[in-house]
mmCIF file of C-alpha atoms in Angstrom:
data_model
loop_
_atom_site.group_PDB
_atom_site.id
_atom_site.type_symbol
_atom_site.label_atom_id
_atom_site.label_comp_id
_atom_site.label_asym_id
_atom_site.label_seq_id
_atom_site.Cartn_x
_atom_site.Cartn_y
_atom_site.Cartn_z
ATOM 1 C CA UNK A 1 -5.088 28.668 -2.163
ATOM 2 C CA UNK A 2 -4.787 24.934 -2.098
ATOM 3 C CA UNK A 3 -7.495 22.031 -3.036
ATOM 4 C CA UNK A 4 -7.664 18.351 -2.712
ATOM 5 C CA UNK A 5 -9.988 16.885 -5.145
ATOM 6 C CA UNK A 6 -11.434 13.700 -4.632
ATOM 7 C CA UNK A 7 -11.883 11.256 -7.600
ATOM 8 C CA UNK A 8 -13.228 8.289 -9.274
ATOM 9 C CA UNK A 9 -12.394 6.986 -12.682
ATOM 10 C CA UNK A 10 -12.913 3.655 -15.131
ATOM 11 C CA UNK A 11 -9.238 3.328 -16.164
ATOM 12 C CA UNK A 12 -10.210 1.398 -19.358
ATOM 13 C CA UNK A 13 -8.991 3.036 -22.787
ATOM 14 C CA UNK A 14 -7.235 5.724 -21.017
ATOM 15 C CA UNK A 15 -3.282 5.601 -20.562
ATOM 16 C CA UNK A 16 -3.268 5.985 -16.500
ATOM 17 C CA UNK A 17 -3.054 9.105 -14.330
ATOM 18 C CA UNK A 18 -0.006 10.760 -15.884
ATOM 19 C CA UNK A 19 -0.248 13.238 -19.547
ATOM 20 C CA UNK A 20 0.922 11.103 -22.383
ATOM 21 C CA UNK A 21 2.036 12.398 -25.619
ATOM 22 C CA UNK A 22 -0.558 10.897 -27.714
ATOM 23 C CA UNK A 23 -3.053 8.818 -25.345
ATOM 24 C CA UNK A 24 -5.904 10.558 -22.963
ATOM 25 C CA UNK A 25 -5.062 10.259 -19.356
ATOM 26 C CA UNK A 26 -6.919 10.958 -16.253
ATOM 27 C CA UNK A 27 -4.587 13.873 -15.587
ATOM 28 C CA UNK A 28 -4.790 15.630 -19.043
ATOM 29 C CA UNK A 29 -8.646 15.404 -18.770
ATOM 30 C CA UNK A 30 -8.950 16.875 -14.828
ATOM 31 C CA UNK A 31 -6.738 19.602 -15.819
ATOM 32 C CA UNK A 32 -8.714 20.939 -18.715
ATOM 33 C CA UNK A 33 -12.050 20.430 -17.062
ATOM 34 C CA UNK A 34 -11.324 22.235 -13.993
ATOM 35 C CA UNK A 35 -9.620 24.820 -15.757
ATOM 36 C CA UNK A 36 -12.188 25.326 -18.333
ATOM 37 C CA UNK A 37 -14.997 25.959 -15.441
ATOM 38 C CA UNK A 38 -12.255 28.032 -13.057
ATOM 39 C CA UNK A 39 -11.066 30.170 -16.253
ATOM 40 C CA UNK A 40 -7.515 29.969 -15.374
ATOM 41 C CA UNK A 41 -4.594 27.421 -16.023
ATOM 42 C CA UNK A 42 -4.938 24.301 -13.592
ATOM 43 C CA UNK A 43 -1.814 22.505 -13.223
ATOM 44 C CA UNK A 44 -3.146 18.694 -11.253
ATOM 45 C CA UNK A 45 -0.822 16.888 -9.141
ATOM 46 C CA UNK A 46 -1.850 13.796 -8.621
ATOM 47 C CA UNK A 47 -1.117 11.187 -5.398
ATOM 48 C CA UNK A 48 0.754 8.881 -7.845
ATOM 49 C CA UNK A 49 0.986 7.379 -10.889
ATOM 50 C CA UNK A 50 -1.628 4.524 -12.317
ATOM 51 C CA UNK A 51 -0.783 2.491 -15.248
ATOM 52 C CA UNK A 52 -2.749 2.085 -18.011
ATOM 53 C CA UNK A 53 -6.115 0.471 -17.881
ATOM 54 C CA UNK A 54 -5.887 0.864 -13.866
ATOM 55 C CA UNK A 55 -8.817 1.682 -11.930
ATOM 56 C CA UNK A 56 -9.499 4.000 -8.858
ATOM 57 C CA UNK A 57 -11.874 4.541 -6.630
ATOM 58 C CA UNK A 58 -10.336 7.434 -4.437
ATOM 59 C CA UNK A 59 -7.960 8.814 -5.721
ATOM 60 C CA UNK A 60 -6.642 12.224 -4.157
ATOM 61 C CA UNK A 61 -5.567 15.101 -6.355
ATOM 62 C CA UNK A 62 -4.543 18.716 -5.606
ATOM 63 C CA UNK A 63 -4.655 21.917 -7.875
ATOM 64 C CA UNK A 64 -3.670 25.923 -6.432
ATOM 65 C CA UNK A 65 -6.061 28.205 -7.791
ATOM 66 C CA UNK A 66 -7.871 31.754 -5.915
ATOM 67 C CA UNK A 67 -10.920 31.671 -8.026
ATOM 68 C CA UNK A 68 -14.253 32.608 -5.326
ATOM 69 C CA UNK A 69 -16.249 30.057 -7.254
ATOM 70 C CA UNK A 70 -14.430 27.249 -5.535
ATOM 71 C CA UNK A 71 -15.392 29.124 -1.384
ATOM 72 C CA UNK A 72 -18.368 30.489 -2.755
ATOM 73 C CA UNK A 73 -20.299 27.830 -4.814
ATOM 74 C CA UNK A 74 -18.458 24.358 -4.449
ATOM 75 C CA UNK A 75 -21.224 22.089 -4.778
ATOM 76 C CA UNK A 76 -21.870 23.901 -7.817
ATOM 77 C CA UNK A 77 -17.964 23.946 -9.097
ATOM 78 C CA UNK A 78 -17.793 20.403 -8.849
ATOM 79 C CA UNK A 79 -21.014 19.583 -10.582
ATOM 80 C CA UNK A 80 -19.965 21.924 -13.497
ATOM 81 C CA UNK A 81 -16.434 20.115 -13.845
ATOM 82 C CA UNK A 82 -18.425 17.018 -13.803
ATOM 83 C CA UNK A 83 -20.854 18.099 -16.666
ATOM 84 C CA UNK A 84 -17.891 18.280 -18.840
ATOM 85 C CA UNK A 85 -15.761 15.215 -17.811
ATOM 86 C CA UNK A 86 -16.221 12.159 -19.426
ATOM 87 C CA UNK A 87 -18.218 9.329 -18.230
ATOM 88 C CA UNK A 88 -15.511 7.083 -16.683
ATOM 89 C CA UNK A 89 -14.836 9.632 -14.597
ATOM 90 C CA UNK A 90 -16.027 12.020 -11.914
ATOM 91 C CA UNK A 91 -15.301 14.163 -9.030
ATOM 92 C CA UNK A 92 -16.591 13.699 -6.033
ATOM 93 C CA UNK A 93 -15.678 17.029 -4.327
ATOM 94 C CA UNK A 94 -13.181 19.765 -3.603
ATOM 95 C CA UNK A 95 -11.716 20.774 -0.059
ATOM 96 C CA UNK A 96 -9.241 23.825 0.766
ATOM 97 C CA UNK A 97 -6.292 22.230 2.267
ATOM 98 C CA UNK A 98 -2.618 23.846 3.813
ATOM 99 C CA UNK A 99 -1.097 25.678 1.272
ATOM 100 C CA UNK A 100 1.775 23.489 1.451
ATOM 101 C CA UNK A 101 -0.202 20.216 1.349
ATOM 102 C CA UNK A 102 0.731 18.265 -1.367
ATOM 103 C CA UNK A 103 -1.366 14.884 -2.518
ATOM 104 C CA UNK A 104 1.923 12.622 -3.630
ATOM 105 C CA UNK A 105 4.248 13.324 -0.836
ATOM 106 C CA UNK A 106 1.498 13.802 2.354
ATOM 107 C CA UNK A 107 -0.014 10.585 1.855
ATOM 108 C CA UNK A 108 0.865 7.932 4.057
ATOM 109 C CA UNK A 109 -0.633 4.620 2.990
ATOM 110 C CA UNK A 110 -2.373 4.068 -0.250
ATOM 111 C CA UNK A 111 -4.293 0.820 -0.430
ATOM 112 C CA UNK A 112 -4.580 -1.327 -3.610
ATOM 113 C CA UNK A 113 -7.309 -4.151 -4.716
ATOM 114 C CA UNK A 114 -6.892 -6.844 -6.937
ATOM 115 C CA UNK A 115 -9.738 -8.871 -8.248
ATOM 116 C CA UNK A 116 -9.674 -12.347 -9.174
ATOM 117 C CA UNK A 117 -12.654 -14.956 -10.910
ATOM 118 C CA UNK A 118 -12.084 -18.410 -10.835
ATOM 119 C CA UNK A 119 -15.058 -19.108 -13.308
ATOM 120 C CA UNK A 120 -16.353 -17.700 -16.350
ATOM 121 C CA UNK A 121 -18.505 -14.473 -15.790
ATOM 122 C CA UNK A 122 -19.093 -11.546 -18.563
ATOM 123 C CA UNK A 123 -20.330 -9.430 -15.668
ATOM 124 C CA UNK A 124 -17.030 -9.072 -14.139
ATOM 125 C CA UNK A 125 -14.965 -9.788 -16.578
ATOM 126 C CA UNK A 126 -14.139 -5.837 -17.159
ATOM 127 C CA UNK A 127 -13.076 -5.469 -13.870
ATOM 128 C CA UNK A 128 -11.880 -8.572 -12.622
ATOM 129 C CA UNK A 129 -9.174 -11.422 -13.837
ATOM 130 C CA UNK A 130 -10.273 -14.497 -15.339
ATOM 131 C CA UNK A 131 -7.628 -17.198 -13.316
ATOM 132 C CA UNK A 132 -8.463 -20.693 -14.771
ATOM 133 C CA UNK A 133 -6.344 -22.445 -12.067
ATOM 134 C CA UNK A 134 -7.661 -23.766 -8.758
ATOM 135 C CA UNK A 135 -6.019 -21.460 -5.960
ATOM 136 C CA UNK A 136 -5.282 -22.128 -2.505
ATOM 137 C CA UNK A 137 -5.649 -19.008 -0.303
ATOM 138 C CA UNK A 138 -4.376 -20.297 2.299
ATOM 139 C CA UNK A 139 -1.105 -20.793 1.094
ATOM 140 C CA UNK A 140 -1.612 -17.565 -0.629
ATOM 141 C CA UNK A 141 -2.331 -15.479 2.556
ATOM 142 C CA UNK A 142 0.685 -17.523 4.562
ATOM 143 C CA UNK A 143 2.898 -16.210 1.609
ATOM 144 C CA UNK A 144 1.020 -12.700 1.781
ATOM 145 C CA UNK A 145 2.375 -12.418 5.323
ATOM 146 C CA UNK A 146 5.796 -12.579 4.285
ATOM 147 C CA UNK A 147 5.219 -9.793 2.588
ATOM 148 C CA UNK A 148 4.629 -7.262 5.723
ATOM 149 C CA UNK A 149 6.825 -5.125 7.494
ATOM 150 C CA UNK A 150 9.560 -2.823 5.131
ATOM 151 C CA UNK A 151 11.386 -4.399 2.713
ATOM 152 C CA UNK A 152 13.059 -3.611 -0.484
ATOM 153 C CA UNK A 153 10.485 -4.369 -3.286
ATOM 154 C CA UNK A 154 12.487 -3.749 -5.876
ATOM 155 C CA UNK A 155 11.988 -7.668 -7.200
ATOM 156 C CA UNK A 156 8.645 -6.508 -7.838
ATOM 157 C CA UNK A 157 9.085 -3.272 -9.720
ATOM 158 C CA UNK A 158 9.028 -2.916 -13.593
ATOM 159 C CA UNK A 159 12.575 -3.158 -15.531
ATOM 160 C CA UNK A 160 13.323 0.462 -15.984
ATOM 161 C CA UNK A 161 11.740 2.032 -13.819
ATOM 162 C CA UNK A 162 14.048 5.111 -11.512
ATOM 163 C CA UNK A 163 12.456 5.362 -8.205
ATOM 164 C CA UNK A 164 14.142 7.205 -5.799
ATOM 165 C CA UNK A 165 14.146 4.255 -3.365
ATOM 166 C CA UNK A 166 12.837 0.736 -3.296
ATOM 167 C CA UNK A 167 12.324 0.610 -0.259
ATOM 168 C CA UNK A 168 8.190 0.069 1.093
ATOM 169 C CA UNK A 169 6.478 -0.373 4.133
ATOM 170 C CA UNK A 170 3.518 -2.734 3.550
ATOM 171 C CA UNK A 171 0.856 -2.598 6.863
ATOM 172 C CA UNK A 172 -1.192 -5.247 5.367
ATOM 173 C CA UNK A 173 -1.731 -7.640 2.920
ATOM 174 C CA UNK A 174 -4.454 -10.122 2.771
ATOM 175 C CA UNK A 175 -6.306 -12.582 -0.084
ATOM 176 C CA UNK A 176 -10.363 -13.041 0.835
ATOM 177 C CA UNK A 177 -13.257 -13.264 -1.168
ATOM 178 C CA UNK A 178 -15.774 -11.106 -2.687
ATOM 179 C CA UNK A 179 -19.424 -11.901 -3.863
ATOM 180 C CA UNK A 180 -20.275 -10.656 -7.810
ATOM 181 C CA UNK A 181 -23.486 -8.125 -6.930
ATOM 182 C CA UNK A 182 -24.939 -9.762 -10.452
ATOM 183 C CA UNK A 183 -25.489 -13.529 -11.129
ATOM 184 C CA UNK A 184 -23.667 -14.547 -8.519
ATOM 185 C CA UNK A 185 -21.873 -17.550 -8.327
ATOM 186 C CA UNK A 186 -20.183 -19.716 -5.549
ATOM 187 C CA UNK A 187 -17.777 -17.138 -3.812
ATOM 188 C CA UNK A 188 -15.386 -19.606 -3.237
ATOM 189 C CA UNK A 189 -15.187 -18.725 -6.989
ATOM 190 C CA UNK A 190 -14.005 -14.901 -6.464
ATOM 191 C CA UNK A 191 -10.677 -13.470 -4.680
ATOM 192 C CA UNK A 192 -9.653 -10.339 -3.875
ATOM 193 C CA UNK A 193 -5.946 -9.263 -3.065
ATOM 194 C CA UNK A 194 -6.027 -6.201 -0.863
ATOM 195 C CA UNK A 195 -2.765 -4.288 0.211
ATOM 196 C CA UNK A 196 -2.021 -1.243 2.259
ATOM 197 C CA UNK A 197 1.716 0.299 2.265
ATOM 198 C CA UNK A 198 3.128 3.739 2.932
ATOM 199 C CA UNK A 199 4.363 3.526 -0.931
ATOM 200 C CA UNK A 200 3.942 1.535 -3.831
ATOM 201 C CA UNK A 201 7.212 0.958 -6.756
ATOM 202 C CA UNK A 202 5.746 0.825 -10.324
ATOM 203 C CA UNK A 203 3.624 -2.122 -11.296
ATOM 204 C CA UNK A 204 4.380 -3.972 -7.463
ATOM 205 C CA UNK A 205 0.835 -4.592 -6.893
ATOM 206 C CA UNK A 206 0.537 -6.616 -10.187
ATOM 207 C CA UNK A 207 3.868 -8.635 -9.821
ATOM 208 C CA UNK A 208 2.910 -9.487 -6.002
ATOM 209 C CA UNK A 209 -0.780 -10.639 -7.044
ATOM 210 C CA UNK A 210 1.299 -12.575 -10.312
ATOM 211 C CA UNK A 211 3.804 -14.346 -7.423
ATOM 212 C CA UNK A 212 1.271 -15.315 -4.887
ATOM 213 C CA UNK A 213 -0.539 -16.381 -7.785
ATOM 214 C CA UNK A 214 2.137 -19.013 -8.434
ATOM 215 C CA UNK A 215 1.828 -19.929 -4.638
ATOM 216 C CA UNK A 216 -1.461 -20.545 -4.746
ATOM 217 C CA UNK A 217 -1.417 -22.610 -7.541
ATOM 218 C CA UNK A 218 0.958 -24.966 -5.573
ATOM 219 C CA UNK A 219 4.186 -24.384 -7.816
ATOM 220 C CA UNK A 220 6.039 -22.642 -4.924
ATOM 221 C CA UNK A 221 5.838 -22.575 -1.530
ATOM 222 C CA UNK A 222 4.864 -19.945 0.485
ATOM 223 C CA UNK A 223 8.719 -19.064 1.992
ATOM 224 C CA UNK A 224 9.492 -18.691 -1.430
ATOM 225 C CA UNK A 225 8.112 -15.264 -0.986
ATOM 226 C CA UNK A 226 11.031 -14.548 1.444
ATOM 227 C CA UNK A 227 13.453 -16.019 -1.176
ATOM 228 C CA UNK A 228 12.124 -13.749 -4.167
ATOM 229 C CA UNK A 229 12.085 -10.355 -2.110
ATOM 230 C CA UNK A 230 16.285 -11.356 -1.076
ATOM 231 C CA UNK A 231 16.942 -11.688 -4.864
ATOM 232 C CA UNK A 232 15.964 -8.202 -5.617
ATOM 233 C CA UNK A 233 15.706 -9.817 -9.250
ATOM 234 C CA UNK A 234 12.099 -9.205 -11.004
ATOM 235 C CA UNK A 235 13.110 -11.785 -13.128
ATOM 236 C CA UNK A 236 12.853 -14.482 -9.845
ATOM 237 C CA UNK A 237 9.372 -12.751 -9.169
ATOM 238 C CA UNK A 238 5.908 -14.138 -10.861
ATOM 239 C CA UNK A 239 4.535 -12.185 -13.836
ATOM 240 C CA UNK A 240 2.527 -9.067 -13.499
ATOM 241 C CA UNK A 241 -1.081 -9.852 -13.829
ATOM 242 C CA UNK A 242 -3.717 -7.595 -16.201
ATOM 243 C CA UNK A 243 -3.954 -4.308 -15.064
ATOM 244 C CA UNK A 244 -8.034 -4.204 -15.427
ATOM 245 C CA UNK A 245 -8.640 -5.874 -12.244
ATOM 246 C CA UNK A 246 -6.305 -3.120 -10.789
ATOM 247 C CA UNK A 247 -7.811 -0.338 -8.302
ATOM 248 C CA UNK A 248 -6.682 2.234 -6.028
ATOM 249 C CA UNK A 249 -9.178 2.320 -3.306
ATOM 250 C CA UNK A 250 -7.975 4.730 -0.525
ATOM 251 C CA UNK A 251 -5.356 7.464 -0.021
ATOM 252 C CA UNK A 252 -4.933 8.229 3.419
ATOM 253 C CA UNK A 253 -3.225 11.769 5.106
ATOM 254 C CA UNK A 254 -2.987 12.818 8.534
ATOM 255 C CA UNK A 255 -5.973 14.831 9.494
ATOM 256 C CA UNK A 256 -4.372 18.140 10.499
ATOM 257 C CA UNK A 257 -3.890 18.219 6.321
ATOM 258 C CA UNK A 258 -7.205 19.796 6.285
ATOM 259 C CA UNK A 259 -6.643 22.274 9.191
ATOM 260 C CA UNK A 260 -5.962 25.820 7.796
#
């Protein structure tokens, strides 16, 4: 039988979704938690890859296993898994899905938020980016616009990367702002960068927010958006911003997913 398991996790100190040699990842820790409570081996796949120090807040998963605990007791199965994960992350629950479901390739959007504080604030700083410069959103969210439709983003992925094709459908993509829940400040004072595509290249998100960044900062105009995505050259793009401000808020799948 397959599951889709529904997570959370604090990306800070871990090395992103994917088992690294010698670093804890969110994948290395799922796996031996679910398969320590199941008593079998648990192989995770997960609905893409996070970079280090990345951030999600539901993130899809899915694991093949015919233990009864899962149908019988899964309230109980999850809360057990969650006893022995860490604190920066936890499960929110497990549903039986088609046997051929699979969380990377069914998806079909995956929305990304980028956080942005324009002042200093040691209550966001953890999750949010510190940008010192004055920011026009605006011109950032004229520029943003450019951005929608499919294109090939391959200006924006990281040197080295192999994916199979560069090519990404982005559905929306939009700058606003966002109120700190403690101390707050002016909100004019806090952005947010959220985008929606049908895939995302490695480190895009972060070398979009970095470009529209320089937009918004009035060293480029917006249409040089248009100009960067031609060159297919990362090196004509803006740099990649921190990846702490970073999360993955929603996987989406077409409902029948869940109809056995």
């Amino acid at each position: 039988m397959r599951f889709f398991a529904s997570i959370s996790y604090n990306g800070s100190g871990l090395s992103g979704w994917q088992i690294q040699d010698n670093a804890p990842s969110v994948q290395d820790l799922i796996q031996k938690a679910v398969s320590a409570v199941l008593g079998e081996k648990i192989t995770v796949v997960g609905a893409g890859r996070t970079d280090a120090g990345v951030h999600a807040s539901d993130f899809k998963a899915h694991f093949d296993s015919d233990s009864p605990l899962l149908l019988d007791s899964p309230a109980h199965t999850v809360y057990k898994i969650n006893a022995i994960l860490p604190k920066n992350i936890v499960l929110h629950s497990i549903a039986r899905v088609k046997d051929d479901a699979h969380a990377r390739f069914d998806a079909d959007s995956r929305t990304y938020r980028y956080y942005i504080h324009g002042r200093k604030d040691p209550f966001v700083q953890d999750f949010s980016w510190y940008c010192k410069y004055t920011l026009d959103i605006e011109a950032m969210n004229r520029g943003a616009a450019l951005l929608l439709g499919q294109h090939d983003f391959s200006c924006f992925e990281k040197t080295g990367s192999a994916a199979s094709s560069p090519l990404c459908e982005v559905t929306s993509a939009v700058w606003d702002h966002w109120a700190p829940s403690v101390a707050p400040m002016p909100e004019t004072d806090y952005l947010v960068f959220t985008i929606t595509a049908n895939r995302f290249l490695r480190n895009m998100v972060r070398a979009i927010v970095g470009t529209l960044v320089e937009v918004g900062r009035g060293r480029q105009e917006p249409d040089w958006v248009l100009d960067v995505l031609a060159s297919r050259d990362r090196c004509r793009a803006g740099q990649s911003v921190p990846g702490h401000a970073l999360f993955l808020t929603r996987v989406h799948y077409p409902d029948d997913i869940y109809r056995l």
